[in-house]
Amino acid sequence: MNPVIHSKLPNVGTTIFTVMSSLAAEHNAINLGQGFPDFPMSEELRGLVSKAMNDGHNQYVHMNGLPALRQRLAEKVAGLYQANIDADAEITVTPGGTYAIYTAFTTILEKGDEVILFEPAYDSYIPNIEINGAIAVPVSLSYPDYAIDWDLVRTKVTPKTKAIIINSPHNPTGAVLSETDIQALRHLVKDTGIFIISDEVYEHLIFDGKTHHSILKYPDLYERSFVCFSFGKVYHCTGWKLGYCIAPPALMKEFRKVHQFNCFTCNSAAQVGLAEFLQHKEPYLQLGSFLQSKRDYFQEAMAQTKFTALPSYGSYFQLYSYKNISDEPELEFAKRLVKEYGVATIPVSAFYKTAVDNQVLRFCFAKKESTLAKAVNNLQNIL
Ligand code: PMP
Ligand code: GLN
Protein backbone atom coordinates (compact mmCIF):
# COMPACT_ATOMS: atom_id res chain seq x y z
CA MET A 1 0.00 0.00 0.00
CA ASN A 2 1.35 3.42 -0.93
CA PRO A 3 1.31 6.30 1.52
CA VAL A 4 -1.47 8.80 0.87
CA ILE A 5 -1.47 12.47 1.80
CA HIS A 6 -4.76 13.76 3.12
CA SER A 7 -4.08 17.35 2.14
CA LYS A 8 -4.14 19.84 4.99
CA LEU A 9 -4.92 22.51 2.40
CA PRO A 10 -7.14 20.75 -0.13
CA ASN A 11 -8.45 23.96 -1.68
CA VAL A 12 -5.13 25.73 -2.08
CA GLY A 13 -3.30 26.08 -5.38
CA THR A 14 -0.11 27.97 -6.22
CA THR A 15 0.01 31.51 -4.81
CA ILE A 16 -1.07 34.20 -7.28
CA PHE A 17 2.32 35.93 -6.85
CA THR A 18 4.14 32.95 -8.31
CA VAL A 19 1.49 32.41 -10.98
CA MET A 20 1.78 35.99 -12.24
CA SER A 21 5.57 36.26 -11.87
CA SER A 22 6.03 33.01 -13.82
CA LEU A 23 3.68 34.23 -16.53
CA ALA A 24 5.56 37.54 -16.66
CA ALA A 25 8.88 35.69 -17.08
CA GLU A 26 7.41 33.41 -19.74
CA HIS A 27 6.18 36.39 -21.79
CA ASN A 28 9.07 38.68 -20.97
CA ALA A 29 6.57 41.15 -19.50
CA ILE A 30 7.17 44.07 -17.14
CA ASN A 31 6.36 42.70 -13.69
CA LEU A 32 4.19 45.10 -11.69
CA GLY A 33 2.54 42.10 -10.02
CA GLN A 34 4.47 40.58 -7.13
CA GLY A 35 5.57 43.24 -4.65
CA PHE A 36 9.32 43.70 -4.82
CA PRO A 37 11.52 46.66 -5.78
CA ASP A 38 13.58 46.53 -8.98
CA PHE A 39 15.93 49.29 -7.82
CA PRO A 40 19.10 48.57 -5.82
CA MET A 41 19.08 48.44 -2.03
CA SER A 42 21.49 50.47 0.12
CA GLU A 43 25.13 49.98 -0.83
CA GLU A 44 26.13 50.65 2.78
CA LEU A 45 23.88 47.89 4.13
CA ARG A 46 25.16 45.44 1.50
CA GLY A 47 28.69 46.38 2.56
CA LEU A 48 27.91 45.83 6.25
CA VAL A 49 26.49 42.36 5.59
CA SER A 50 29.40 41.39 3.34
CA LYS A 51 31.79 42.63 6.00
CA ALA A 52 29.95 40.59 8.64
CA MET A 53 30.43 37.46 6.54
CA ASN A 54 34.08 38.23 5.90
CA ASP A 55 34.60 38.94 9.60
CA GLY A 56 33.38 35.42 10.38
CA HIS A 57 29.76 35.94 11.50
CA ASN A 58 28.68 32.74 9.80
CA GLN A 59 27.43 30.49 12.59
CA TYR A 60 24.13 30.20 14.45
CA VAL A 61 23.13 33.27 16.40
CA HIS A 62 20.81 33.17 19.42
CA MET A 63 17.50 31.50 18.57
CA ASN A 64 15.57 34.66 19.44
CA GLY A 65 17.74 36.75 17.13
CA LEU A 66 21.07 38.54 17.46
CA PRO A 67 20.92 40.37 20.82
CA ALA A 68 22.35 43.59 19.35
CA LEU A 69 19.72 43.59 16.62
CA ARG A 70 16.87 43.07 19.09
CA GLN A 71 18.27 45.88 21.21
CA ARG A 72 18.29 48.25 18.22
CA LEU A 73 14.74 47.24 17.35
CA ALA A 74 13.60 47.97 20.91
CA GLU A 75 15.22 51.41 20.61
CA LYS A 76 13.58 51.97 17.25
CA VAL A 77 10.05 51.24 18.45
CA ALA A 78 10.63 53.27 21.62
CA GLY A 79 11.45 56.25 19.40
CA LEU A 80 8.68 55.71 16.86
CA TYR A 81 5.81 54.41 18.96
CA GLN A 82 6.79 55.27 22.56
CA ALA A 83 6.70 51.52 23.22
CA ASN A 84 8.59 50.15 26.17
CA ILE A 85 9.73 46.81 24.76
CA ASP A 86 12.10 44.38 26.44
CA ALA A 87 14.51 43.16 23.74
CA ASP A 88 15.11 39.88 25.59
CA ALA A 89 11.54 38.93 26.35
CA GLU A 90 9.44 40.53 23.63
CA ILE A 91 11.25 40.43 20.26
CA THR A 92 12.04 37.44 18.06
CA VAL A 93 13.78 37.71 14.69
CA THR A 94 12.10 35.53 12.06
CA PRO A 95 12.73 34.49 8.47
CA GLY A 96 10.29 37.11 7.16
CA GLY A 97 7.03 38.70 8.18
CA THR A 98 4.93 35.87 6.71
CA TYR A 99 6.67 33.36 8.98
CA ALA A 100 6.07 35.65 11.97
CA ILE A 101 2.34 35.72 11.18
CA TYR A 102 2.21 31.96 10.62
CA THR A 103 4.02 31.33 13.90
CA ALA A 104 1.68 33.66 15.78
CA PHE A 105 -1.35 31.80 14.41
CA THR A 106 0.21 28.43 15.21
CA THR A 107 0.99 29.60 18.75
CA ILE A 108 -2.60 30.49 19.61
CA LEU A 109 -4.98 28.53 17.39
CA GLU A 110 -6.77 25.35 18.36
CA LYS A 111 -9.11 23.24 16.27
CA GLY A 112 -12.44 24.98 15.67
CA ASP A 113 -11.24 28.44 16.70
CA GLU A 114 -12.46 31.31 14.56
CA VAL A 115 -10.30 34.14 13.21
CA ILE A 116 -11.77 37.36 11.83
CA LEU A 117 -9.93 38.85 8.86
CA PHE A 118 -10.64 41.52 6.30
CA GLU A 119 -10.98 40.81 2.59
CA PRO A 120 -9.27 41.46 0.29
CA ALA A 121 -6.61 39.80 2.49
CA TYR A 122 -2.95 38.99 1.97
CA ASP A 123 -3.08 35.50 0.57
CA SER A 124 -1.20 33.65 3.32
CA TYR A 125 -3.66 34.45 6.12
CA ILE A 126 -6.45 31.97 5.35
CA PRO A 127 -4.16 28.96 4.66
CA ASN A 128 -2.23 29.84 7.85
CA ILE A 129 -5.48 29.71 9.80
CA GLU A 130 -6.84 26.59 8.14
CA ILE A 131 -3.66 24.53 8.45
CA ASN A 132 -4.08 24.98 12.20
CA GLY A 133 -7.58 23.49 12.07
CA ALA A 134 -9.17 26.88 12.69
CA ILE A 135 -11.88 28.67 10.72
CA ALA A 136 -11.37 31.89 8.78
CA VAL A 137 -14.22 34.36 9.15
CA PRO A 138 -13.83 36.92 6.36
CA VAL A 139 -15.36 40.39 6.57
CA SER A 140 -15.42 42.32 3.29
CA LEU A 141 -13.97 45.80 3.26
CA SER A 142 -16.34 48.27 1.61
CA TYR A 143 -15.75 49.01 -2.07
CA PRO A 144 -14.24 51.28 -3.38
CA ASP A 145 -12.78 52.87 -0.23
CA TYR A 146 -11.88 49.57 1.48
CA ALA A 147 -12.96 50.80 4.91
CA ILE A 148 -13.89 48.53 7.83
CA ASP A 149 -17.56 48.38 8.79
CA TRP A 150 -17.10 47.78 12.52
CA ASP A 151 -20.84 47.15 13.04
CA LEU A 152 -20.50 44.28 10.60
CA VAL A 153 -17.38 43.02 12.40
CA ARG A 154 -19.27 42.94 15.70
CA THR A 155 -21.87 40.60 14.16
CA LYS A 156 -19.06 38.11 13.37
CA VAL A 157 -17.78 37.78 16.94
CA THR A 158 -18.80 34.50 18.59
CA PRO A 159 -17.60 32.64 21.70
CA LYS A 160 -15.19 30.82 19.35
CA THR A 161 -13.50 33.99 18.08
CA LYS A 162 -9.84 33.51 19.04
CA ALA A 163 -8.19 36.28 17.03
CA ILE A 164 -8.53 39.13 14.61
CA ILE A 165 -5.85 39.97 12.08
CA ILE A 166 -5.37 43.55 10.89
CA ASN A 167 -3.00 44.90 8.25
CA SER A 168 -2.17 48.58 7.89
CA PRO A 169 -0.97 49.99 5.52
CA HIS A 170 -2.97 47.40 3.68
CA ASN A 171 -1.97 44.96 0.98
CA PRO A 172 -3.48 44.95 -1.65
CA THR A 173 -5.54 48.17 -1.35
CA GLY A 174 -3.19 50.76 0.13
CA ALA A 175 -5.83 51.64 2.74
CA VAL A 176 -4.62 52.84 6.14
CA LEU A 177 -6.35 52.40 9.51
CA SER A 178 -7.30 55.62 11.29
CA GLU A 179 -7.39 56.48 14.97
CA THR A 180 -11.16 55.90 14.79
CA ASP A 181 -10.54 52.34 13.57
CA ILE A 182 -8.20 51.76 16.50
CA GLN A 183 -10.87 52.98 18.92
CA ALA A 184 -13.39 50.62 17.30
CA LEU A 185 -10.93 47.73 17.60
CA ARG A 186 -10.33 48.60 21.23
CA HIS A 187 -14.07 48.59 21.85
CA LEU A 188 -14.47 45.26 20.04
CA VAL A 189 -11.85 43.31 21.99
CA LYS A 190 -12.35 44.88 25.41
CA ASP A 191 -13.43 42.28 27.98
CA THR A 192 -12.94 39.44 25.46
CA GLY A 193 -10.20 36.81 25.09
CA ILE A 194 -9.54 37.83 21.48
CA PHE A 195 -5.91 38.06 20.34
CA ILE A 196 -4.76 40.58 17.75
CA ILE A 197 -2.27 39.81 15.02
CA SER A 198 -1.11 43.07 13.52
CA ASP A 199 0.65 42.86 10.17
CA GLU A 200 2.67 46.08 10.01
CA VAL A 201 5.19 45.17 7.33
CA TYR A 202 4.41 48.43 5.47
CA GLU A 203 4.72 50.62 8.61
CA HIS A 204 6.95 53.20 6.90
CA LEU A 205 5.31 53.10 3.49
CA ILE A 206 2.64 55.65 4.29
CA PHE A 207 1.69 58.73 2.28
CA ASP A 208 -0.10 62.08 2.24
CA GLY A 209 0.84 62.98 5.80
CA LYS A 210 -1.02 60.00 7.27
CA THR A 211 0.23 58.40 10.49
CA HIS A 212 0.88 54.73 11.08
CA HIS A 213 -1.07 53.71 14.17
CA SER A 214 1.05 50.82 15.33
CA ILE A 215 -0.55 48.52 17.88
CA LEU A 216 2.67 49.09 19.84
CA LYS A 217 1.35 52.58 20.69
CA TYR A 218 -1.62 51.22 22.64
CA PRO A 219 -0.65 49.23 25.77
CA ASP A 220 -4.19 47.87 26.28
CA LEU A 221 -4.18 46.46 22.73
CA TYR A 222 -0.54 45.40 22.74
CA GLU A 223 -1.08 43.16 25.78
CA ARG A 224 -3.09 40.78 23.54
CA SER A 225 -1.09 41.23 20.31
CA PHE A 226 1.56 39.75 18.07
CA VAL A 227 2.95 42.61 15.95
CA CYS A 228 4.74 41.48 12.78
CA PHE A 229 7.34 43.30 10.68
CA SER A 230 9.58 42.66 7.65
CA PHE A 231 13.08 43.97 6.97
CA GLY A 232 12.49 43.17 3.31
CA LYS A 233 10.01 46.03 3.00
CA VAL A 234 12.06 48.54 4.96
CA TYR A 235 15.41 48.02 3.24
CA HIS A 236 14.39 46.92 -0.27
CA CYS A 237 15.71 43.40 0.28
CA THR A 238 12.63 41.18 0.04
CA GLY A 239 14.84 38.25 -0.99
CA TRP A 240 16.63 38.22 2.35
CA LYS A 241 13.44 36.98 4.03
CA LEU A 242 14.04 38.50 7.43
CA GLY A 243 11.52 40.02 9.79
CA TYR A 244 10.53 40.00 13.43
CA CYS A 245 7.64 39.68 15.81
CA ILE A 246 7.02 41.77 18.92
CA ALA A 247 4.67 40.44 21.59
CA PRO A 248 4.30 40.68 25.38
CA PRO A 249 6.48 38.24 27.36
CA ALA A 250 3.85 35.56 28.06
CA LEU A 251 2.77 35.46 24.41
CA MET A 252 6.34 35.58 23.11
CA LYS A 253 7.33 32.71 25.38
CA GLU A 254 4.83 30.45 23.59
CA PHE A 255 5.70 31.89 20.17
CA ARG A 256 9.32 30.90 20.74
CA LYS A 257 8.35 27.33 21.57
CA VAL A 258 6.92 27.04 18.06
CA HIS A 259 9.74 28.98 16.42
CA GLN A 260 12.60 27.03 18.01
CA PHE A 261 11.55 23.76 16.41
CA ASN A 262 10.80 25.24 13.05
CA CYS A 263 13.61 27.45 11.77
CA PHE A 264 15.27 27.93 15.20
CA THR A 265 17.44 30.89 14.14
CA CYS A 266 17.92 33.22 11.16
CA ASN A 267 20.73 34.32 8.88
CA SER A 268 23.63 35.55 11.02
CA ALA A 269 25.52 37.95 8.74
CA ALA A 270 22.36 39.80 7.71
CA GLN A 271 21.46 40.31 11.37
CA VAL A 272 24.92 41.70 12.18
CA GLY A 273 24.69 44.12 9.24
CA LEU A 274 21.15 45.19 10.06
CA ALA A 275 22.02 45.82 13.72
CA GLU A 276 24.73 48.23 12.58
CA PHE A 277 22.61 49.89 9.89
CA LEU A 278 19.63 50.42 12.21
CA GLN A 279 21.65 53.13 13.92
CA HIS A 280 20.65 55.36 10.99
CA LYS A 281 17.10 56.60 11.18
CA GLU A 282 16.93 58.37 7.80
CA PRO A 283 16.62 55.24 5.67
CA TYR A 284 13.32 54.30 7.27
CA LEU A 285 12.11 57.82 7.99
CA GLN A 286 12.50 58.81 4.32
CA LEU A 287 10.78 55.74 2.97
CA GLY A 288 7.27 57.18 2.91
CA SER A 289 8.18 60.20 0.79
CA PHE A 290 10.40 58.08 -1.48
CA LEU A 291 7.56 55.66 -2.28
CA GLN A 292 4.98 58.45 -2.39
CA SER A 293 6.88 60.07 -5.25
CA LYS A 294 6.79 56.74 -7.11
CA ARG A 295 3.05 56.43 -6.52
CA ASP A 296 2.56 59.98 -7.83
CA TYR A 297 4.76 59.39 -10.86
CA PHE A 298 2.88 56.22 -11.72
CA GLN A 299 -0.55 57.71 -11.09
CA GLU A 300 0.19 60.72 -13.29
CA ALA A 301 1.41 58.47 -16.09
CA MET A 302 -1.56 56.10 -15.72
CA ALA A 303 -3.89 59.07 -16.25
CA GLN A 304 -2.89 58.71 -19.94
CA THR A 305 -4.52 55.27 -20.04
CA LYS A 306 -8.11 54.07 -19.72
CA PHE A 307 -7.50 52.69 -16.22
CA THR A 308 -9.07 54.52 -13.27
CA ALA A 309 -6.99 54.97 -10.11
CA LEU A 310 -8.33 54.13 -6.67
CA PRO A 311 -6.58 55.99 -3.84
CA SER A 312 -3.48 54.45 -2.26
CA TYR A 313 -2.38 55.87 1.09
CA GLY A 314 0.37 53.36 1.79
CA SER A 315 2.18 50.11 0.86
CA TYR A 316 3.83 49.27 -2.47
CA PHE A 317 0.50 49.08 -4.23
CA GLN A 318 -2.26 50.94 -6.00
CA LEU A 319 -5.49 49.49 -7.34
CA TYR A 320 -6.82 50.47 -10.75
CA SER A 321 -10.28 49.76 -12.13
CA TYR A 322 -10.52 48.61 -15.75
CA LYS A 323 -14.28 49.04 -16.03
CA ASN A 324 -13.73 51.46 -18.94
CA ILE A 325 -11.81 48.81 -20.85
CA SER A 326 -13.39 45.41 -20.41
CA ASP A 327 -15.95 43.41 -18.48
CA GLU A 328 -13.75 40.30 -18.31
CA PRO A 329 -13.18 38.76 -14.87
CA GLU A 330 -9.99 39.95 -13.18
CA LEU A 331 -7.85 36.83 -13.58
CA GLU A 332 -8.70 36.51 -17.26
CA PHE A 333 -8.02 40.19 -17.92
CA ALA A 334 -4.76 40.13 -15.91
CA LYS A 335 -3.49 37.15 -17.93
CA ARG A 336 -4.44 38.86 -21.18
CA LEU A 337 -2.55 42.00 -20.09
CA VAL A 338 0.61 39.93 -19.70
CA LYS A 339 0.25 38.13 -23.00
CA GLU A 340 -0.97 40.97 -25.19
CA TYR A 341 0.43 44.10 -23.54
CA GLY A 342 3.46 42.78 -21.67
CA VAL A 343 2.48 43.99 -18.19
CA ALA A 344 1.91 41.75 -15.18
CA THR A 345 -0.42 42.79 -12.32
CA ILE A 346 -2.32 40.94 -9.59
CA PRO A 347 -6.08 40.36 -9.81
CA VAL A 348 -7.59 41.54 -6.52
CA SER A 349 -10.11 38.67 -6.60
CA ALA A 350 -7.16 36.43 -5.60
CA PHE A 351 -7.31 38.05 -2.16
CA TYR A 352 -10.90 36.93 -1.52
CA LYS A 353 -12.25 33.58 -0.33
CA THR A 354 -15.72 34.76 -1.27
CA ALA A 355 -16.18 35.33 -5.02
CA VAL A 356 -15.71 39.07 -5.39
CA ASP A 357 -14.72 40.58 -8.70
CA ASN A 358 -14.86 44.38 -8.86
CA GLN A 359 -12.72 44.53 -12.01
CA VAL A 360 -9.71 45.99 -10.26
CA LEU A 361 -6.06 45.04 -10.56
CA ARG A 362 -3.19 45.65 -8.14
CA PHE A 363 -0.13 47.40 -9.54
CA CYS A 364 3.20 47.50 -7.66
CA PHE A 365 4.80 50.94 -8.10
CA ALA A 366 7.95 50.12 -6.08
CA LYS A 367 9.93 50.18 -9.32
CA LYS A 368 12.38 52.40 -11.19
CA GLU A 369 10.63 55.25 -12.99
CA SER A 370 11.92 53.82 -16.28
CA THR A 371 10.13 50.52 -15.52
CA LEU A 372 6.91 52.31 -14.64
CA ALA A 373 7.16 54.45 -17.79
CA LYS A 374 7.63 51.41 -20.02
CA ALA A 375 4.64 49.65 -18.45
CA VAL A 376 2.40 52.69 -18.90
CA ASN A 377 3.59 53.05 -22.46
CA ASN A 378 2.36 49.50 -23.15
CA LEU A 379 -0.91 50.10 -21.34
CA GLN A 380 -1.61 53.18 -23.45
CA ASN A 381 -2.05 50.84 -26.40
CA ILE A 382 -5.25 49.46 -24.90
CA LEU A 383 -8.11 51.09 -26.74
N1 PMP B 1 2.28 40.76 5.02
C1 PMP B 1 1.99 41.41 3.90
C2 PMP B 1 0.68 42.10 3.81
C3 PMP B 1 2.89 41.45 2.86
O1 PMP B 1 2.58 42.09 1.74
C4 PMP B 1 4.12 40.82 3.01
C5 PMP B 1 5.09 40.94 1.87
N2 PMP B 1 5.38 39.84 1.24
C6 PMP B 1 4.40 40.16 4.21
C7 PMP B 1 3.46 40.13 5.19
C8 PMP B 1 5.66 39.44 4.58
O2 PMP B 1 6.77 39.63 3.91
P1 PMP B 1 8.08 38.73 4.10
O3 PMP B 1 7.63 37.40 4.61
O4 PMP B 1 8.65 38.68 2.74
O5 PMP B 1 8.93 39.43 5.10
N1 GLN C 1 4.08 40.50 -0.39
C1 GLN C 1 4.34 40.41 -1.77
C2 GLN C 1 3.13 40.87 -2.55
O1 GLN C 1 2.09 41.08 -2.02
C3 GLN C 1 4.72 39.06 -2.27
C4 GLN C 1 5.15 38.03 -1.33
C5 GLN C 1 5.07 36.68 -1.92
O2 GLN C 1 5.36 36.51 -3.09
N2 GLN C 1 4.67 35.75 -1.14
O3 GLN C 1 3.27 40.99 -3.72
XYZ file of C-alpha atoms in Angstrom, residues 139-309:
171
model
C -15.355 40.394 6.573
C -15.420 42.320 3.287
C -13.973 45.799 3.257
C -16.338 48.274 1.607
C -15.750 49.014 -2.071
C -14.243 51.277 -3.379
C -12.779 52.871 -0.230
C -11.880 49.573 1.485
C -12.956 50.798 4.905
C -13.889 48.529 7.827
C -17.556 48.375 8.789
C -17.102 47.784 12.519
C -20.836 47.154 13.037
C -20.503 44.275 10.599
C -17.375 43.024 12.402
C -19.274 42.936 15.700
C -21.867 40.599 14.163
C -19.061 38.114 13.366
C -17.784 37.782 16.935
C -18.798 34.498 18.592
C -17.596 32.637 21.701
C -15.192 30.818 19.346
C -13.497 33.989 18.082
C -9.845 33.508 19.037
C -8.193 36.278 17.033
C -8.528 39.134 14.608
C -5.850 39.974 12.076
C -5.370 43.546 10.889
C -2.996 44.896 8.253
C -2.170 48.579 7.888
C -0.975 49.986 5.517
C -2.971 47.400 3.679
C -1.973 44.963 0.980
C -3.485 44.953 -1.654
C -5.541 48.169 -1.351
C -3.187 50.759 0.130
C -5.832 51.639 2.741
C -4.625 52.838 6.143
C -6.347 52.399 9.514
C -7.304 55.624 11.294
C -7.389 56.482 14.974
C -11.161 55.899 14.789
C -10.539 52.340 13.569
C -8.198 51.762 16.497
C -10.869 52.982 18.917
C -13.386 50.625 17.305
C -10.929 47.731 17.603
C -10.330 48.604 21.230
C -14.069 48.588 21.852
C -14.469 45.258 20.039
C -11.853 43.308 21.992
C -12.354 44.881 25.411
C -13.430 42.276 27.984
C -12.940 39.438 25.460
C -10.200 36.813 25.094
C -9.543 37.832 21.482
C -5.909 38.058 20.344
C -4.762 40.581 17.748
C -2.268 39.810 15.020
C -1.115 43.070 13.520
C 0.646 42.858 10.174
C 2.667 46.077 10.008
C 5.185 45.174 7.328
C 4.409 48.434 5.466
C 4.720 50.617 8.610
C 6.950 53.198 6.895
C 5.312 53.103 3.485
C 2.638 55.649 4.294
C 1.691 58.732 2.283
C -0.096 62.080 2.238
C 0.843 62.978 5.802
C -1.021 60.003 7.271
C 0.226 58.404 10.488
C 0.878 54.728 11.077
C -1.071 53.706 14.166
C 1.053 50.822 15.332
C -0.549 48.524 17.883
C 2.675 49.093 19.839
C 1.353 52.578 20.693
C -1.620 51.219 22.639
C -0.655 49.230 25.773
C -4.187 47.874 26.283
C -4.179 46.455 22.727
C -0.541 45.398 22.742
C -1.081 43.158 25.778
C -3.087 40.777 23.540
C -1.088 41.226 20.306
C 1.563 39.750 18.067
C 2.947 42.608 15.945
C 4.737 41.478 12.780
C 7.335 43.298 10.683
C 9.577 42.663 7.650
C 13.084 43.970 6.974
C 12.486 43.169 3.309
C 10.007 46.027 3.002
C 12.063 48.539 4.956
C 15.406 48.020 3.244
C 14.387 46.922 -0.274
C 15.709 43.396 0.284
C 12.626 41.177 0.040
C 14.837 38.249 -0.989
C 16.632 38.223 2.352
C 13.438 36.980 4.025
C 14.042 38.496 7.426
C 11.518 40.015 9.791
C 10.532 40.000 13.429
C 7.641 39.682 15.812
C 7.022 41.773 18.923
C 4.671 40.443 21.586
C 4.295 40.676 25.383
C 6.483 38.237 27.358
C 3.850 35.564 28.058
C 2.773 35.461 24.410
C 6.339 35.584 23.111
C 7.327 32.709 25.384
C 4.832 30.449 23.592
C 5.701 31.893 20.166
C 9.319 30.902 20.742
C 8.345 27.330 21.572
C 6.924 27.038 18.063
C 9.741 28.980 16.420
C 12.598 27.031 18.010
C 11.554 23.756 16.412
C 10.798 25.240 13.047
C 13.612 27.448 11.765
C 15.272 27.933 15.198
C 17.438 30.888 14.139
C 17.918 33.217 11.162
C 20.733 34.325 8.879
C 23.627 35.554 11.019
C 25.519 37.954 8.741
C 22.360 39.805 7.710
C 21.459 40.315 11.370
C 24.916 41.700 12.181
C 24.694 44.117 9.241
C 21.148 45.193 10.060
C 22.025 45.819 13.716
C 24.726 48.226 12.583
C 22.607 49.887 9.888
C 19.632 50.417 12.213
C 21.651 53.129 13.924
C 20.646 55.358 10.992
C 17.096 56.600 11.175
C 16.932 58.374 7.799
C 16.616 55.243 5.668
C 13.318 54.295 7.266
C 12.112 57.816 7.994
C 12.496 58.809 4.316
C 10.783 55.738 2.968
C 7.273 57.184 2.907
C 8.181 60.203 0.790
C 10.403 58.084 -1.484
C 7.564 55.661 -2.281
C 4.977 58.448 -2.392
C 6.877 60.065 -5.255
C 6.787 56.743 -7.107
C 3.050 56.428 -6.519
C 2.564 59.980 -7.829
C 4.763 59.390 -10.862
C 2.876 56.219 -11.720
C -0.549 57.710 -11.087
C 0.190 60.719 -13.289
C 1.407 58.474 -16.090
C -1.556 56.097 -15.720
C -3.891 59.074 -16.251
C -2.889 58.713 -19.942
C -4.518 55.269 -20.037
C -8.106 54.068 -19.720
C -7.497 52.692 -16.220
C -9.071 54.524 -13.269
C -6.992 54.966 -10.111
